[in-house]
Amino acid sequence: MAAAPGRRLPAALLCAALCLGAALAVDRSNFKTCEQSGFCRRQRGLSPGHSPYRALLESLQLGPDAARIQLINEATKVPLLLELWGLQGNMTRIRIKELNPLRPRFEVPDVLVGEPPVERLAVTGRDEGSLELSLGPAGHRLLVTEKPFRMDLLQGRELLCSVNACGLLFFEHLRQRRDSFSDKLSSSVGSLWDKIKTLFHRDTPREPTAEEGAAAEGQDEAAGGTEEAGDQSEKPTETTAEAAEEPGSWEETFKTHTDTKPNGPTSVGLDFSLPGFEHVYGIPEHAESLRLRTTEGGDPYRLYNLDVFQYELYNPMALYGSVPLLLAHSARRTLGIFWLNAAETWVDISSNTAGKGGGETPQTDVRWMSESGIIDVFLLLGPAPAAVMGQYAALTGTQALPPLFALGYHQSRWNYNDEEDVAAVEKGFEEHAVPCDVLWLDIEHADGKRYFTWDPSKFPRPRAMLEQLAAKKRKMVSIVDPHIKVDSGYRVHAELRSRGFYVKTKDGSDYEGWCWPGSAAYPDFTNPEMRAWWASMFAYDQYEGSTETLFTWNDMNEPSVFSGPEVTMHKDAVHYGGWEHRDVHNLYGLYVQMATAEGQIQRSGGQHRPFVLSRAFFAGSQRYGAVWTGDNTAEWEHLKISIPMCLSFGLAGLAFCGADVGGFFKNPDAELLVRWYQAGALQPFFRAHAHMDTARREPWLFGEDNAALIRGAVRLRYALLPFWYTAFYHSHRHGVPIMRPLWMEYPEDTTTFAIDDQYLIDRALLVHPVTEQGARGVQVYLPGKGEVWYDTVSYQKHHAPQTLYVPVTMSSVPMFQRGGTVVPRQERVRRSTECMQGDPFTLYVALSPQGTAEGDLFLDDGKSFDYETKARFLHRQFTFAGNTLTASSADPRGSFDTPVWLERVVILGAGKPGAVILQPANGSETRLDFQHEAEPPVLTVRKPGVRMGDDWAIVLR
């Protein structure tokens, strides 16, 4: 929930919230542009092609795990240390930091799942100005050029990526502040003189950068004095010797907030050139198309977790989460760049083919700029899309396997008023036969917005309420935000303060700001002791009224501070270990979700899988739960943008993604609401949510016709739950997205590269939700030369590749099953996932042109870690070939006793057999009933009756 008008707030806080967007739209003036962000402005002021850095090749140290080479800035004489690793699995790591820093610089912890295993490096070539390193058995070579410093990564004779080819390596070294009066006077006069000169030198359109200004300081430190540099103003490089440090280097003001910057300018930046690529993706979160646009002539894409009120679409503004992973794709290969830095980051993208015709070889240049920390980057070399996904997962982990209920439908609102309201809504789902697994409570459920409590008048019997829901096989989620009401009588606050667990101000007092409770303090989630304490608060005897069916929503965890700069925490606030907030900002939300998930695991004695939804995120957040696209709006464009946003999330490892169905702000009409349910039912996380100022919009409130349409969409979701759950298992094991762009499965088909209004669920279902008002049809692209696709309603077969016009009605959800796949369903849809766990299965077998198909099914208890710790699971493989459908074990390590059985087999594209024979593992044969439709050809085999965990064959004769 973004700060918004309409929340019941203290008067002062209400004024602050109103200032954030009384016009029901983002107030851009509350958020910085690159020009207003000092380090971004300084780095963008650097012109390409004149790098001052030289690699001291004679300093090479080649160890068993890494190569180390010193770099020197020839203007400042400040040495840097370049470290290089070849990593197993086709990855390369590059790290650049100060050789002798004045004080330590922040290096991101807790994101990598471990130290990546390395390959042995070797020097394979050397001459006067360059050095060649072999990076391992995959044939990758790294060519290091001495002056100007540059690196080229090759495989065989193919150039994959160049580093610092544009000369934009930028590293603001730590330094002492020059505070003497003469320094300040000299600086001011020099700056004024430079500005005067620019009036008469049209070819000098920029002010000196901070690194240029640091040159004089660096020479003072190296030589013990200064000397006249002469007129260097016309050289647009970092080599100006006496330029003044830019205003804002040591103190920066935005609106009414001043950032004291006690460590001075500390930003880092580096460019990467990608020859042969013109399509790049990733770096969520942005309300943007799937394919990233070039940023020339506008702002770079910004990665800085922020509470943005009613965000705008198709711009590079920062939103709630950040994953610094960019993917480049061509018909030849896929590459990834993972920039491991948690500070405010901007990403510039340029292309030599953007908006141009002709036959020029495409190249995309990507420039990363971060405010602090070090340069630590991983090059993921693929070459296939799934390989890049696996490489990123090897570094940061895979999507946590959620409990099965979390894949069902979630009903939320700010706020369900009281226990009676909750009971009435639950009853409505029962009466209108709409499946639902979870009801949600927003901030009004707590006692004065004191989290871990319940309002005593509205929710006096929370345990009884939860037990009543559990009796209907339903769950609840309550919100627990990381801003804690400052109230000496509030146990949570008192204990956090007494333990010293709050974030501190630069002066050492507890940091406080305004948020929903009024004056609030912020737990320091970077402190592992604080995270352990937070986790302990989810124990049943600590979180009063909680039960094992209560799960958690972490909102506002960017962190949101209504009274802070850009609606977040001051950058000079101090965290555990003495690190500034500027260093750790984008990690905060990840740590909140991490601690909350750990609390849910601990409360069950380590037995049960958690469910935690988080608005803020970073690389690695996928290990802890779900995310969503934040506070969207009930508009068609917001429905449409939910698809590329979730596709981008998935490419960055965040597979469990969804959008608020119906839109958080404003009131959808019936058509928009129905279309949103149809789209949301086919996204990984399926939740309806709305602002308190909107009209109630439970599924049955728009008339029976629309209720029936919504019911159909939700029931389709539940029928496909076995397929969804198996797709989540694939993601959990291999790091692949669940909701994925077409080019992931068809990497050589250039038509797919910019498509973001349709997508694949796993590899078997192609979906094109209807996102246009009044639509009578949609254009669906069916990829795959020589492949076929089957309409999942009519069973009509379509040959690919082709663009197919599909007429739609209000009940239409265009969806196609890929020929050659098997999709499991459970078609006896009930009120919740738990009610369906013992129900029988139907297998939909879609034949390829060669008459083959394959698919799988994952089964376990749906809630515990036993699949992992005790191998209590079934992973079944289904294969159709030679007119025979066989079931076998896809993973013989697992075993799980379940009575679920096979009720029906539907074979799309099959001819009429003379007989259908069941052959169980004991060698007996049984004739089965079947029905065949000639046009389109569909064979339905009834009641094979075999258990899903058994081996068997069904033969068509």
mmCIF file of C-alpha atoms in Angstrom, residues 450-453 480-481 483-499 501-502 521 523 530 533-534 537 542-543:
data_model
loop_
_atom_site.group_PDB
_atom_site.id
_atom_site.type_symbol
_atom_site.label_atom_id
_atom_site.label_comp_id
_atom_site.label_asym_id
_atom_site.label_seq_id
_atom_site.Cartn_x
_atom_site.Cartn_y
_atom_site.Cartn_z
ATOM 1 C CA ARG A 450 0.511 -2.317 16.354
ATOM 2 C CA TYR A 451 1.579 -5.411 14.429
ATOM 3 C CA PHE A 452 1.416 -8.832 16.086
ATOM 4 C CA THR A 453 -1.802 -7.681 17.806
ATOM 5 C CA VAL A 480 2.929 -7.451 9.521
ATOM 6 C CA ASP A 481 4.819 -4.362 8.396
ATOM 7 C CA HIS A 483 7.494 0.008 10.925
ATOM 8 C CA ILE A 484 6.824 -0.261 14.652
ATOM 9 C CA LYS A 485 4.603 2.211 16.508
ATOM 10 C CA VAL A 486 6.573 4.259 19.015
ATOM 11 C CA ASP A 487 4.580 3.526 22.158
ATOM 12 C CA SER A 488 6.194 2.631 25.473
ATOM 13 C CA GLY A 489 3.184 0.471 26.318
ATOM 14 C CA TYR A 490 3.559 -1.620 23.145
ATOM 15 C CA ARG A 491 5.553 -4.749 24.001
ATOM 16 C CA VAL A 492 7.115 -5.136 20.571
ATOM 17 C CA HIS A 493 8.436 -1.580 20.562
ATOM 18 C CA ALA A 494 9.640 -1.738 24.148
ATOM 19 C CA GLU A 495 11.621 -4.894 23.530
ATOM 20 C CA LEU A 496 13.153 -3.685 20.274
ATOM 21 C CA ARG A 497 14.253 -0.462 21.940
ATOM 22 C CA SER A 498 15.644 -2.160 25.030
ATOM 23 C CA ARG A 499 17.658 -4.582 22.895
ATOM 24 C CA PHE A 501 17.536 -3.435 17.574
ATOM 25 C CA TYR A 502 16.329 -0.300 15.767
ATOM 26 C CA ALA A 521 10.771 3.161 14.444
ATOM 27 C CA PRO A 523 13.909 -2.656 13.140
ATOM 28 C CA MET A 530 17.348 -8.773 15.237
ATOM 29 C CA TRP A 533 14.242 -12.053 17.433
ATOM 30 C CA TRP A 534 11.725 -11.091 14.736
ATOM 31 C CA MET A 537 7.712 -13.299 17.351
ATOM 32 C CA GLN A 542 4.295 -14.678 21.049
ATOM 33 C CA TYR A 543 1.866 -13.791 18.266
#
